[in-house]
Short mmCIF file of C-alpha atoms in Angstrom, two decimals:
data_model
loop_
_atom_site.label_atom_id
_atom_site.label_comp_id
_atom_site.label_asym_id
_atom_site.label_seq_id
_atom_site.Cartn_x
_atom_site.Cartn_y
_atom_site.Cartn_z
CA MET A 1 0.15 0.16 0.18
CA ASN A 2 1.60 3.39 -1.01
CA MET A 3 1.83 6.40 1.38
CA LYS A 4 -1.07 8.27 0.08
CA VAL A 5 -3.62 5.51 0.81
CA LYS A 6 -1.74 4.72 4.25
CA TYR A 7 -2.42 8.32 5.07
CA ILE A 8 -6.06 8.64 4.09
CA LYS A 9 -7.19 5.82 5.52
CA SER A 10 -5.65 6.59 9.17
CA PHE A 11 -7.12 10.31 8.67
CA MET A 12 -10.49 8.92 7.83
CA THR A 13 -11.21 6.22 10.34
CA VAL A 14 -12.61 8.19 13.28
CA ALA A 15 -13.88 10.80 10.94
CA LEU A 16 -16.45 8.85 8.95
CA LEU A 17 -17.82 7.07 12.02
CA VAL A 18 -18.30 10.51 13.64
CA LEU A 19 -19.60 12.30 10.42
CA ALA A 20 -21.81 9.43 9.44
CA ALA A 21 -23.93 10.31 12.43
CA SER A 22 -23.96 14.06 12.18
CA CYS A 23 -26.94 16.19 12.24
CA THR A 24 -28.60 17.29 9.24
CA ASP A 25 -31.14 19.86 10.17
CA LEU A 26 -30.22 23.56 10.73
CA ASP A 27 -32.26 24.06 13.78
CA VAL A 28 -30.88 20.70 15.31
CA ASP A 29 -31.25 20.31 18.94
CA ILE A 30 -27.45 19.35 20.54
CA LYS A 31 -28.57 18.13 23.74
CA SER A 32 -25.05 17.56 25.65
CA GLN A 33 -22.56 20.32 26.25
CA TYR A 34 -19.27 18.94 26.22
CA THR A 35 -16.97 19.74 29.21
CA GLU A 36 -13.94 17.41 29.09
CA PHE A 37 -10.92 18.66 26.77
CA PRO A 38 -9.28 15.97 24.94
CA ASP A 39 -6.57 14.52 27.15
CA SER A 40 -3.62 14.07 24.72
CA GLU A 41 -2.39 15.78 21.37
CA ILE A 42 -3.46 12.50 19.46
CA ALA A 43 -7.13 12.48 20.99
CA ALA A 44 -7.30 16.29 20.11
CA GLU A 45 -6.05 15.45 16.34
CA ALA A 46 -8.45 12.60 16.24
CA LYS A 47 -11.24 14.56 17.33
CA ALA A 48 -10.41 17.36 14.94
CA ALA A 49 -10.07 15.23 11.95
CA ASN A 50 -14.04 14.75 12.10
CA ALA A 51 -14.59 18.34 10.65
CA TYR A 52 -12.45 18.47 7.59
CA PHE A 53 -14.41 16.26 5.33
CA ALA A 54 -17.86 17.98 4.60
CA MET A 55 -16.41 19.01 1.49
CA ARG A 56 -15.82 15.56 0.09
CA GLY A 57 -19.14 14.24 -1.10
CA PRO A 58 -19.98 17.96 -2.95
CA LEU A 59 -16.53 18.23 -4.39
CA GLY A 60 -16.53 14.91 -5.58
CA ARG A 61 -19.77 15.39 -7.39
CA ASP A 62 -22.36 18.18 -7.54
CA TYR A 63 -20.18 21.04 -6.25
CA ASN A 64 -17.80 20.10 -8.88
CA HIS A 65 -21.17 19.88 -11.25
CA ALA A 66 -22.49 23.27 -10.46
CA GLN A 67 -19.51 25.28 -10.85
CA THR A 68 -18.23 23.56 -13.93
CA LEU A 69 -21.70 23.32 -15.79
CA SER A 70 -22.94 26.55 -15.02
CA SER A 71 -19.50 28.02 -16.52
CA ASP A 72 -18.53 28.46 -20.29
CA GLU A 73 -16.06 25.28 -19.73
CA THR A 74 -18.73 22.17 -20.01
CA MET A 75 -22.26 21.05 -21.42
CA SER A 76 -24.09 18.26 -20.95
CA PHE A 77 -26.51 16.29 -23.16
CA SER A 78 -28.68 13.17 -22.58
CA PHE A 79 -29.07 10.48 -25.04
CA ASN A 80 -32.26 10.16 -26.78
CA GLY A 81 -33.70 12.76 -24.49
CA SER A 82 -34.20 10.51 -21.70
CA ASP A 83 -30.89 8.83 -20.61
CA TYR A 84 -28.77 10.73 -18.33
CA TYR A 85 -31.25 13.62 -18.41
CA ASP A 86 -31.88 12.90 -14.85
CA ASN A 87 -34.61 15.53 -14.26
CA GLY A 88 -32.44 18.00 -15.55
CA ARG A 89 -29.82 17.84 -13.13
CA TYR A 90 -27.35 18.53 -15.68
CA ASN A 91 -28.86 20.25 -18.42
CA HIS A 92 -30.35 22.59 -16.26
CA MET A 93 -26.76 23.85 -14.86
CA ALA A 94 -25.55 24.16 -18.44
CA LEU A 95 -28.74 26.18 -19.60
CA HIS A 96 -28.72 28.69 -16.81
CA ASN A 97 -32.41 27.45 -15.96
CA TRP A 98 -31.53 25.67 -12.66
CA THR A 99 -34.73 25.30 -10.17
CA PRO A 100 -34.78 24.79 -6.35
CA ASP A 101 -35.49 21.40 -6.93
CA ASP A 102 -32.09 20.48 -8.98
CA ALA A 103 -30.12 17.79 -7.20
CA THR A 104 -27.08 19.42 -8.21
CA ILE A 105 -27.45 22.42 -6.33
CA GLY A 106 -28.67 20.69 -3.04
CA TYR A 107 -25.33 20.69 -1.53
CA TRP A 108 -26.34 23.31 0.99
CA GLU A 109 -27.06 20.53 3.82
CA ASN A 110 -23.40 19.02 3.37
CA PHE A 111 -21.85 22.14 4.74
CA THR A 112 -24.64 23.13 7.24
CA GLN A 113 -23.63 19.34 8.62
CA GLY A 114 -20.00 20.17 8.71
CA ILE A 115 -20.57 23.48 10.26
CA THR A 116 -22.47 21.84 13.13
CA THR A 117 -19.78 19.08 13.38
CA CYS A 118 -17.34 21.93 13.67
CA ASN A 119 -19.33 23.72 16.42
CA GLY A 120 -19.67 20.77 18.45
CA LEU A 121 -16.02 20.06 18.60
CA ILE A 122 -14.95 23.62 19.03
CA ALA A 123 -17.47 23.62 22.31
CA GLU A 124 -15.83 20.09 23.19
CA MET A 125 -12.14 21.28 23.09
CA GLY A 126 -12.35 24.37 25.04
CA GLY A 127 -14.44 26.89 23.04
CA ASP A 128 -12.86 29.61 20.68
CA GLU A 129 -10.42 30.53 23.19
CA ALA A 130 -8.69 27.39 22.92
CA ALA A 131 -5.51 27.40 20.42
CA VAL A 132 -6.34 23.66 19.78
CA THR A 133 -9.60 24.63 18.03
CA ALA A 134 -7.99 27.15 15.54
CA PRO A 135 -7.79 24.64 12.74
CA ILE A 136 -11.53 23.90 13.10
CA ARG A 137 -12.87 27.36 13.22
CA ALA A 138 -10.53 27.66 10.01
CA VAL A 139 -12.57 25.17 8.15
CA ARG A 140 -15.61 26.14 9.72
CA ALA A 141 -15.13 29.61 7.66
CA TYR A 142 -14.38 27.77 4.67
CA TYR A 143 -17.78 25.89 4.60
CA LEU A 144 -19.38 29.27 5.15
CA TRP A 145 -17.46 30.55 2.38
CA VAL A 146 -18.63 27.74 0.09
CA LEU A 147 -22.28 28.33 1.39
CA MET A 148 -22.29 32.23 1.10
CA ASP A 149 -20.43 32.02 -2.45
CA SER A 150 -22.93 29.51 -3.87
CA TYR A 151 -26.48 30.90 -2.17
CA GLY A 152 -25.61 34.50 -0.80
CA ASP A 153 -27.39 35.38 2.52
CA VAL A 154 -27.12 32.12 4.51
CA PRO A 155 -27.13 31.66 8.28
CA LEU A 156 -24.46 32.61 10.73
CA LEU A 157 -23.83 29.01 12.45
CA ASN A 158 -20.98 29.95 14.41
CA ARG A 159 -22.50 28.40 17.77
CA ILE A 160 -24.40 25.58 19.05
CA LEU A 161 -27.92 26.34 18.60
CA ALA A 162 -30.36 26.18 21.74
CA GLU A 163 -33.41 23.65 21.83
CA ASP A 164 -35.95 24.89 19.26
CA GLU A 165 -33.71 28.14 18.60
CA ALA A 166 -34.89 29.47 15.00
CA ILE A 167 -32.11 31.05 13.17
CA ASP A 168 -32.39 33.71 10.14
CA ARG A 169 -30.10 33.75 7.48
CA SER A 170 -27.64 37.10 7.58
CA PRO A 171 -26.64 39.21 5.01
CA ARG A 172 -23.88 37.85 2.26
CA ALA A 173 -21.70 40.96 3.42
CA ASP A 174 -22.06 39.88 7.18
CA ILE A 175 -21.11 36.31 6.38
CA ALA A 176 -17.81 37.68 4.30
CA GLN A 177 -16.93 39.97 7.30
CA PHE A 178 -17.37 36.93 9.84
CA ILE A 179 -15.11 34.77 7.62
CA GLU A 180 -12.64 37.35 7.61
CA SER A 181 -12.76 38.23 11.22
CA GLU A 182 -12.37 34.28 11.88
CA LEU A 183 -9.36 33.71 9.76
CA LEU A 184 -7.57 36.68 10.96
CA ALA A 185 -8.26 35.58 14.49
CA VAL A 186 -6.65 32.08 14.08
CA ILE A 187 -4.20 32.23 11.04
CA ASP A 188 -1.11 32.81 13.57
CA LEU A 189 -2.27 29.93 15.67
CA LEU A 190 -2.42 27.52 12.53
CA SER A 191 0.07 25.11 11.92
CA THR A 192 2.88 26.57 9.21
CA ASN A 193 4.15 22.54 8.46
CA VAL A 194 3.64 21.23 4.89
CA ASP A 195 3.66 17.87 4.94
CA ILE A 196 1.78 14.37 5.27
CA SER A 197 0.73 15.28 8.75
CA THR A 198 -0.97 18.60 7.40
CA TYR A 199 -2.15 17.35 4.13
CA GLY A 200 -6.06 17.79 3.80
CA LYS A 201 -6.17 20.03 6.80
CA PRO A 202 -6.50 23.73 7.47
CA THR A 203 -2.99 25.49 7.94
CA ARG A 204 -1.69 29.04 7.90
CA TRP A 205 -1.19 28.83 4.31
CA MET A 206 -5.02 27.55 3.53
CA ALA A 207 -6.07 30.66 5.47
CA ASP A 208 -4.00 32.95 3.38
CA ALA A 209 -5.48 31.68 0.23
CA LEU A 210 -8.97 31.47 1.50
CA LEU A 211 -8.50 35.26 2.43
CA ALA A 212 -6.91 36.06 -0.82
CA LYS A 213 -9.88 34.74 -2.87
CA LEU A 214 -12.26 36.31 -0.21
CA TYR A 215 -10.65 39.67 -0.48
CA LEU A 216 -10.58 39.29 -4.77
CA ASN A 217 -14.13 38.66 -4.70
CA TRP A 218 -14.88 41.25 -1.87
CA ALA A 219 -16.80 43.86 -4.34
CA VAL A 220 -19.24 40.88 -5.50
CA TYR A 221 -19.82 39.55 -2.12
CA THR A 222 -20.43 43.41 -0.44
CA CYS A 223 -22.50 44.94 -3.16
CA GLY A 224 -25.91 43.89 -1.40
CA ASP A 225 -27.91 42.75 -4.57
CA VAL A 226 -25.74 40.38 -6.73
CA ALA A 227 -27.55 41.35 -9.53
CA THR A 228 -26.35 45.04 -9.37
CA TYR A 229 -22.50 44.00 -9.57
CA THR A 230 -20.33 45.20 -12.14
CA PRO A 231 -16.50 44.32 -12.44
CA THR A 232 -15.81 48.12 -12.04
CA MET A 233 -16.89 48.50 -8.59
CA ALA A 234 -14.34 49.59 -6.28
CA ASN A 235 -12.69 47.14 -4.33
CA ASN A 236 -10.71 48.61 -1.02
CA LYS A 237 -9.36 44.90 -0.38
CA LEU A 238 -7.04 44.55 -3.19
CA ASN A 239 -3.97 45.41 -1.32
CA ASP A 240 -4.87 42.80 1.06
CA VAL A 241 -4.72 39.97 -1.63
CA VAL A 242 -1.63 40.77 -2.59
CA LYS A 243 -0.64 40.98 1.16
CA PHE A 244 -1.84 37.07 1.76
CA CYS A 245 -0.63 35.92 -1.53
CA ASP A 246 2.88 37.18 -0.40
CA ASP A 247 2.72 35.53 2.83
CA ILE A 248 2.48 32.36 0.82
CA ILE A 249 5.03 33.09 -1.48
CA ALA A 250 7.73 34.35 0.74
CA SER A 251 7.28 30.92 2.91
CA GLY A 252 9.05 29.05 0.32
CA LYS A 253 6.68 26.29 0.80
CA PHE A 254 5.20 25.94 -2.45
CA ASP A 255 6.36 25.94 -6.06
CA LEU A 256 5.55 24.60 -9.77
CA THR A 257 8.17 21.93 -10.17
CA ASP A 258 5.53 18.95 -10.52
CA SER A 259 4.25 18.62 -14.18
CA TYR A 260 1.08 19.98 -15.24
CA MET A 261 -0.90 16.58 -15.55
CA SER A 262 0.86 14.70 -12.93
CA LYS A 263 -0.61 16.77 -10.16
CA PHE A 264 -4.27 15.50 -11.23
CA ASN A 265 -3.93 11.79 -11.66
CA SER A 266 -4.72 9.07 -8.90
CA GLU A 267 -0.85 9.30 -7.72
CA ASN A 268 -1.18 12.74 -6.68
CA GLY A 269 -1.16 13.47 -2.97
CA ALA A 270 1.01 15.65 -0.30
CA HIS A 271 4.23 15.20 -2.49
CA ILE A 272 2.54 17.84 -5.09
CA LYS A 273 4.37 21.41 -4.19
CA ASP A 274 1.64 23.09 -5.76
CA PHE A 275 -1.01 22.19 -3.57
CA ILE A 276 -1.88 24.47 -0.47
CA TYR A 277 -5.13 22.90 0.38
CA ALA A 278 -6.56 19.77 -1.22
CA MET A 279 -9.25 17.06 -0.56
CA PRO A 280 -8.18 13.22 -0.24
CA PHE A 281 -10.20 10.88 -2.26
CA ASP A 282 -9.80 6.96 -1.94
CA ARG A 283 -11.79 4.63 -4.22
CA GLU A 284 -11.04 1.59 -2.14
CA THR A 285 -13.05 2.96 0.79
CA GLN A 286 -15.93 4.12 -1.61
CA GLN A 287 -14.66 7.76 -0.65
CA GLY A 288 -13.95 8.49 -4.05
CA MET A 289 -14.44 11.16 -6.64
CA THR A 290 -16.35 10.58 -9.67
CA TYR A 291 -15.40 13.20 -12.18
CA ALA A 292 -14.07 10.81 -15.17
CA ARG A 293 -17.43 8.90 -14.99
CA PHE A 294 -19.20 11.91 -16.81
CA TRP A 295 -16.22 13.01 -19.45
CA THR A 296 -15.66 9.21 -20.42
CA HIS A 297 -16.59 8.23 -23.67
CA ARG A 298 -19.89 5.74 -23.49
CA ASN A 299 -18.00 3.02 -24.89
CA GLY A 300 -14.86 3.97 -23.07
CA ASN A 301 -15.47 1.38 -20.23
CA VAL A 302 -13.70 -1.65 -22.19
CA GLU A 303 -10.05 -0.74 -23.42
CA PHE A 304 -10.05 3.16 -23.73
CA TYR A 305 -7.92 3.79 -20.66
CA GLY A 306 -6.07 0.60 -20.76
CA VAL A 307 -8.00 -1.02 -18.00
CA ASN A 308 -11.43 -2.71 -18.12
CA LEU A 309 -13.73 -0.15 -16.13
CA PRO A 310 -17.25 -0.93 -14.16
CA SER A 311 -19.77 -1.24 -17.19
CA SER A 312 -21.77 2.15 -16.59
CA VAL A 313 -20.03 5.40 -17.36
CA GLY A 314 -22.07 8.35 -18.38
CA GLY A 315 -20.18 9.95 -21.26
CA CYS A 316 -22.64 12.89 -21.08
CA PHE A 317 -20.39 15.97 -20.59
CA ALA A 318 -18.36 17.72 -23.05
CA ILE A 319 -16.35 20.94 -23.40
CA ASN A 320 -17.99 24.02 -24.96
CA SER A 321 -16.05 24.70 -28.41
CA GLU A 322 -15.79 27.92 -27.32
CA PHE A 323 -13.53 26.95 -24.44
CA VAL A 324 -11.82 24.37 -26.40
CA ASP A 325 -10.54 27.30 -28.51
CA LYS A 326 -8.66 28.93 -25.27
CA PHE A 327 -6.06 25.94 -25.47
CA ASN A 328 -4.27 27.26 -28.37
CA LEU A 329 -0.96 28.04 -27.06
CA ALA A 330 1.83 26.09 -28.96
CA GLY A 331 3.67 23.61 -26.37
CA ASP A 332 1.41 24.43 -23.55
CA ASP A 333 1.44 21.12 -21.40
CA ARG A 334 -2.25 22.10 -20.48
CA ASN A 335 -3.40 21.49 -23.97
CA GLU A 336 -2.99 17.69 -23.11
CA GLN A 337 -6.19 17.83 -20.46
CA ILE A 338 -8.34 17.79 -23.27
CA ILE A 339 -8.80 15.07 -25.85
CA GLY A 340 -10.50 15.28 -29.26
CA GLY A 341 -10.42 14.18 -32.87
CA PRO A 342 -9.07 10.79 -33.59
CA LEU A 343 -8.72 8.88 -30.28
CA TYR A 344 -6.12 6.00 -29.56
CA VAL A 345 -5.82 3.47 -26.57
CA ARG A 346 -4.46 5.01 -23.81
CA SER A 347 -1.38 3.18 -21.97
CA ALA A 348 -2.10 2.39 -18.15
CA SER A 349 1.28 2.46 -17.13
CA THR A 350 2.15 5.96 -18.82
CA TYR A 351 -0.95 7.82 -19.18
CA LYS A 352 -0.25 8.64 -22.81
CA ALA A 353 -1.92 7.73 -25.89
CA THR A 354 -0.45 4.80 -27.70
CA THR A 355 -0.14 4.47 -31.56
CA THR A 356 -3.20 1.90 -31.45
CA PRO A 357 -6.50 3.31 -32.91
CA TRP A 358 -9.31 3.15 -30.24
CA MET A 359 -11.85 0.93 -32.46
CA VAL A 360 -15.57 0.38 -31.77
CA SER A 361 -17.29 -1.66 -34.14
CA GLY A 362 -14.76 -1.56 -36.55
CA GLN A 363 -14.19 1.84 -36.69
CA GLN A 364 -11.92 4.63 -35.01
CA VAL A 365 -13.75 6.63 -32.55
CA THR A 366 -13.34 10.36 -33.49
CA LEU A 367 -14.56 12.96 -31.15
CA THR A 368 -16.17 16.22 -32.88
CA LYS A 369 -15.49 19.62 -31.38
CA VAL A 370 -18.84 20.99 -32.68
CA ILE A 371 -21.54 19.47 -30.75
CA LYS A 372 -24.94 19.14 -32.90
CA LEU A 373 -28.15 18.09 -30.84
CA ASN A 374 -31.18 16.05 -32.30
CA ALA A 375 -33.42 18.89 -30.94
CA LEU A 376 -33.13 22.28 -29.42
CA ASP A 377 -34.76 21.54 -25.97
CA GLU A 378 -33.79 21.35 -22.52
CA THR A 379 -33.13 17.51 -22.76
CA MET A 380 -30.17 18.72 -25.17
CA PRO A 381 -30.66 15.01 -26.89
CA VAL A 382 -28.14 13.15 -28.89
CA ASP A 383 -28.24 10.20 -30.39
CA ASN A 384 -26.67 6.75 -28.56
CA THR A 385 -24.47 5.47 -31.12
CA ALA A 386 -20.71 5.17 -30.56
CA HIS A 387 -19.51 7.31 -33.82
CA GLY A 388 -22.63 9.92 -33.60
CA GLY A 389 -24.14 11.23 -30.37
CA ARG A 390 -21.74 9.39 -28.12
CA SER A 391 -18.50 10.86 -29.85
CA GLN A 392 -19.96 14.45 -29.62
CA GLY A 393 -17.74 16.97 -28.06
CA TYR A 394 -13.95 17.25 -26.82
CA ARG A 395 -13.63 15.58 -23.33
CA SER A 396 -11.60 16.40 -19.98
CA ILE A 397 -8.92 13.89 -19.06
CA LYS A 398 -7.31 15.91 -16.40
CA PHE A 399 -8.45 14.02 -13.46
CA TYR A 400 -7.19 10.71 -15.30
CA MET A 401 -8.90 7.26 -14.62
CA ASP A 402 -7.39 5.30 -11.81
CA LEU A 403 -5.56 2.57 -13.46
CA LYS A 404 -6.49 -0.23 -10.99
CA THR A 405 -10.35 0.30 -10.65
CA THR A 406 -12.22 -2.84 -10.29
CA ALA A 407 -15.92 -3.13 -11.02
CA SER A 408 -16.42 -3.47 -6.81
CA GLN A 409 -14.93 0.05 -6.52
CA SER A 410 -17.89 1.35 -8.99
CA ARG A 411 -16.65 4.44 -10.60
CA ASN A 412 -14.89 5.55 -7.62
CA GLN A 413 -11.69 7.57 -8.39
CA SER A 414 -8.62 8.31 -5.96
CA ASN A 415 -7.44 11.49 -7.60
CA ASP A 416 -7.05 14.25 -4.87
CA VAL A 417 -8.97 17.59 -5.66
CA PRO A 418 -6.85 20.78 -5.08
CA ILE A 419 -9.12 23.53 -3.73
CA PHE A 420 -6.05 25.89 -3.46
CA ARG A 421 -2.74 25.98 -5.51
CA PHE A 422 0.34 28.28 -5.37
CA ALA A 423 -0.45 28.85 -9.26
CA ASP A 424 -3.68 30.51 -8.08
CA ILE A 425 -1.74 32.58 -5.88
CA LEU A 426 0.32 33.75 -8.47
CA LEU A 427 -2.50 34.51 -10.66
CA MET A 428 -4.71 36.30 -7.94
CA LYS A 429 -1.74 38.73 -7.28
CA ALA A 430 -1.65 39.35 -10.70
CA GLU A 431 -5.06 40.22 -10.91
CA ALA A 432 -5.18 42.32 -8.01
CA ILE A 433 -2.02 44.50 -9.28
CA LEU A 434 -4.02 44.66 -12.61
CA ARG A 435 -7.10 45.67 -10.98
CA GLY A 436 -5.12 48.59 -8.96
CA ALA A 437 -3.21 47.25 -6.05
CA THR A 438 0.27 48.10 -5.16
CA ALA A 439 3.08 45.77 -6.75
CA THR A 440 5.18 44.27 -4.44
CA ASN A 441 8.70 42.51 -4.34
CA GLY A 442 9.30 43.27 -8.16
CA ASP A 443 6.62 41.26 -9.05
CA THR A 444 4.40 42.61 -12.24
CA PRO A 445 1.47 40.99 -14.01
CA MET A 446 3.74 39.78 -16.93
CA SER A 447 6.43 38.10 -14.42
CA LEU A 448 3.65 36.38 -12.47
CA MET A 449 2.08 35.02 -15.51
CA ASN A 450 5.16 33.89 -16.88
CA GLN A 451 5.84 31.78 -13.83
CA ILE A 452 2.80 29.94 -15.02
CA ARG A 453 3.80 29.82 -18.55
CA ASP A 454 7.44 28.84 -17.91
CA TYR A 455 6.41 25.68 -15.83
CA VAL A 456 4.04 24.54 -18.78
CA HIS A 457 6.31 25.10 -21.14
CA ALA A 458 3.71 27.93 -23.48
CA PRO A 459 5.28 30.82 -24.78
CA LYS A 460 5.98 33.65 -22.61
CA VAL A 461 3.95 37.07 -22.66
CA THR A 462 6.23 40.02 -23.31
CA GLN A 463 3.87 42.75 -21.62
CA ASN A 464 1.42 43.22 -18.78
CA PRO A 465 -1.49 41.04 -19.79
CA THR A 466 -5.12 42.40 -19.84
CA LEU A 467 -7.87 41.37 -17.48
CA ASP A 468 -9.31 39.39 -20.58
CA GLU A 469 -6.23 37.66 -20.92
CA LEU A 470 -5.56 36.56 -17.54
CA LEU A 471 -9.11 35.07 -17.45
CA ASP A 472 -8.18 33.05 -20.11
CA GLU A 473 -4.92 32.33 -18.53
CA ARG A 474 -7.03 30.94 -15.73
CA ALA A 475 -9.05 29.23 -17.90
CA ARG A 476 -6.14 26.91 -19.10
CA GLU A 477 -4.76 26.49 -15.90
CA PHE A 478 -7.81 25.70 -13.55
CA ALA A 479 -10.22 24.07 -15.59
CA ASP A 480 -12.45 21.59 -13.97
CA GLU A 481 -11.12 23.04 -10.40
CA ASN A 482 -14.52 24.44 -9.76
CA TRP A 483 -13.29 28.33 -9.91
CA ARG A 484 -14.61 29.19 -13.11
CA ARG A 485 -17.97 30.17 -12.08
CA ASN A 486 -16.51 32.30 -9.55
CA ASP A 487 -14.10 33.59 -11.94
CA LEU A 488 -16.82 34.65 -14.68
CA ILE A 489 -19.26 36.49 -12.06
CA ARG A 490 -16.27 38.39 -11.07
CA PHE A 491 -15.22 39.51 -14.25
CA GLY A 492 -19.04 40.22 -15.35
CA LYS A 493 -19.09 37.68 -17.91
CA PHE A 494 -21.23 34.88 -16.30
CA GLU A 495 -24.47 35.95 -18.71
CA ASP A 496 -22.22 35.75 -22.20
CA ASP A 497 -22.98 33.42 -24.79
CA TRP A 498 -21.62 30.35 -25.29
CA GLY A 499 -22.91 26.63 -26.02
CA TYR A 500 -26.41 26.60 -26.15
CA LYS A 501 -27.49 28.28 -23.55
CA HIS A 502 -28.78 31.28 -25.00
CA ILE A 503 -30.36 29.48 -28.12
CA ILE A 504 -32.58 27.10 -25.84
CA ASN A 505 -32.90 29.71 -22.87
CA PRO A 506 -32.59 32.88 -24.51
CA SER A 507 -33.58 34.82 -20.97
CA ALA A 508 -30.24 33.59 -19.41
CA LYS A 509 -28.53 37.04 -20.58
CA THR A 510 -30.21 38.94 -18.38
CA GLU A 511 -31.13 36.96 -15.30
CA LEU A 512 -28.50 38.26 -13.17
CA TYR A 513 -29.93 36.84 -9.83
CA ARG A 514 -28.49 33.44 -11.27
CA ARG A 515 -25.24 34.62 -10.12
CA ILE A 516 -26.22 32.83 -6.95
CA PHE A 517 -28.26 29.79 -6.54
CA PRO A 518 -31.45 29.13 -4.86
CA VAL A 519 -31.82 27.95 -1.40
CA PRO A 520 -32.76 24.39 -2.24
CA LYS A 521 -36.47 23.59 -1.81
CA TYR A 522 -36.09 20.89 1.05
CA ILE A 523 -34.08 23.38 3.31
CA LEU A 524 -37.13 26.07 2.79
CA ASN A 525 -39.42 23.35 3.62
CA THR A 526 -37.76 22.78 6.99
CA ASN A 527 -36.89 26.44 7.72
CA THR A 528 -40.56 27.89 6.80
CA ASN A 529 -39.71 31.39 8.25
CA TRP A 530 -37.04 31.86 5.48
CA SER A 531 -37.70 33.16 1.73
CA GLN A 532 -36.37 31.96 -1.84
CA ASN A 533 -33.65 34.35 -3.30
CA LYS A 534 -34.80 37.03 -5.30
CA GLY A 535 -35.75 35.89 -8.77
CA TYR A 536 -36.69 32.14 -8.25
#
């Protein structure tokens, strides 16, 4: 068993037992108040570990789908209008006509569960004043950030609720300010170690990165009605973006020495120097992520990856042709994450394409960049033939399918998913300077972008990029990493034309309220004193 699997299993054992029994309602009655502090550092660490996994489920599927399908990266389709339509859970995201009933935006409860777990552990371990609770407060702040970024106004769950206590939603700006104050309060108490013992856990560097992300989007989060936001609005936190990026850069603990594609395969983990904060996944314990399931050609379960995959793969996601066009830099290693045109069998040992054509029914499979639907409606139907609808659209192999996946492991993958990367720190600093922050340490947007271009072997830029050019660079660097929706909203491009969004759903261009998702219907059914987000 390799080091990665050993680490994941030891880290998960206690966490899964407690998390499986955690509460599910916002107004949960926690009947006992903990008074005994953990009697050893090991006990404290074991208890704290229970708080760290609320992101695993959503990040492994629905959160990823919500961020990716709602952006210009990806579209989905169904086969013959019903197969993988699944009540519209994928297509609605791509068409910007999601509803409060859609499963893909139903991950609210995962994070309130995680926050409830954090609140119980903080109380048990000595309260906010105890230094040992600092990482739990940091991850609680992260969960609140996910809720606030996704849904706007959310409840400020910073304590155990009293029996039958009702809580209202707080304004998004108040949540942003609370997240800021929490991270600033704990940042000097967090570990600065970067090794297997802190992998997947909140560290000082995770707090730095979250603060930088929070501040870069400050105008989005504090403008009041999200539909009124424009990218020209003043952001008085831009120098703070630079400050916290500089803290990470000056640490010397992260770099870009790992090759691009190697960072995302099933053998990634604590050794990746680009990863500041990542979520571990493990197919052996069924705690896997499932990205490749939706990208893999419907016939690709037999031999395309060099392994026999479980029989059911979705094959219903494809890259929007406009997004494919952004991967146009000669020699850029990031071009390898997209496959299209004639396909060749992949090697199970090198991950690379061989010279053997991938044949189905005597014909080489060829992916078409242009996606043609059989009908222009919300089912977005294509035919279910290997050399027709199944071969529509270029596909992502960034999070490459595990080499040893077995049928018993279903479609679970062991690829850890990065949340914050050093590459993002460099590009956030570049963006903040472009937007008006004071440059530091001799860095310029050009020099920062060229650090990215150098490690992926792409042509260097010869002058400071424009904001649009930087956004395109973020597209190439962070495709399928759950940042594109966030980026497009900040840049004022979330309502732009792409794919079939404005053909099938013309109102998408003007529905600016969709910059946040609706409160899921099941949450409103439980919290009847709440009202739905505007527009839904």
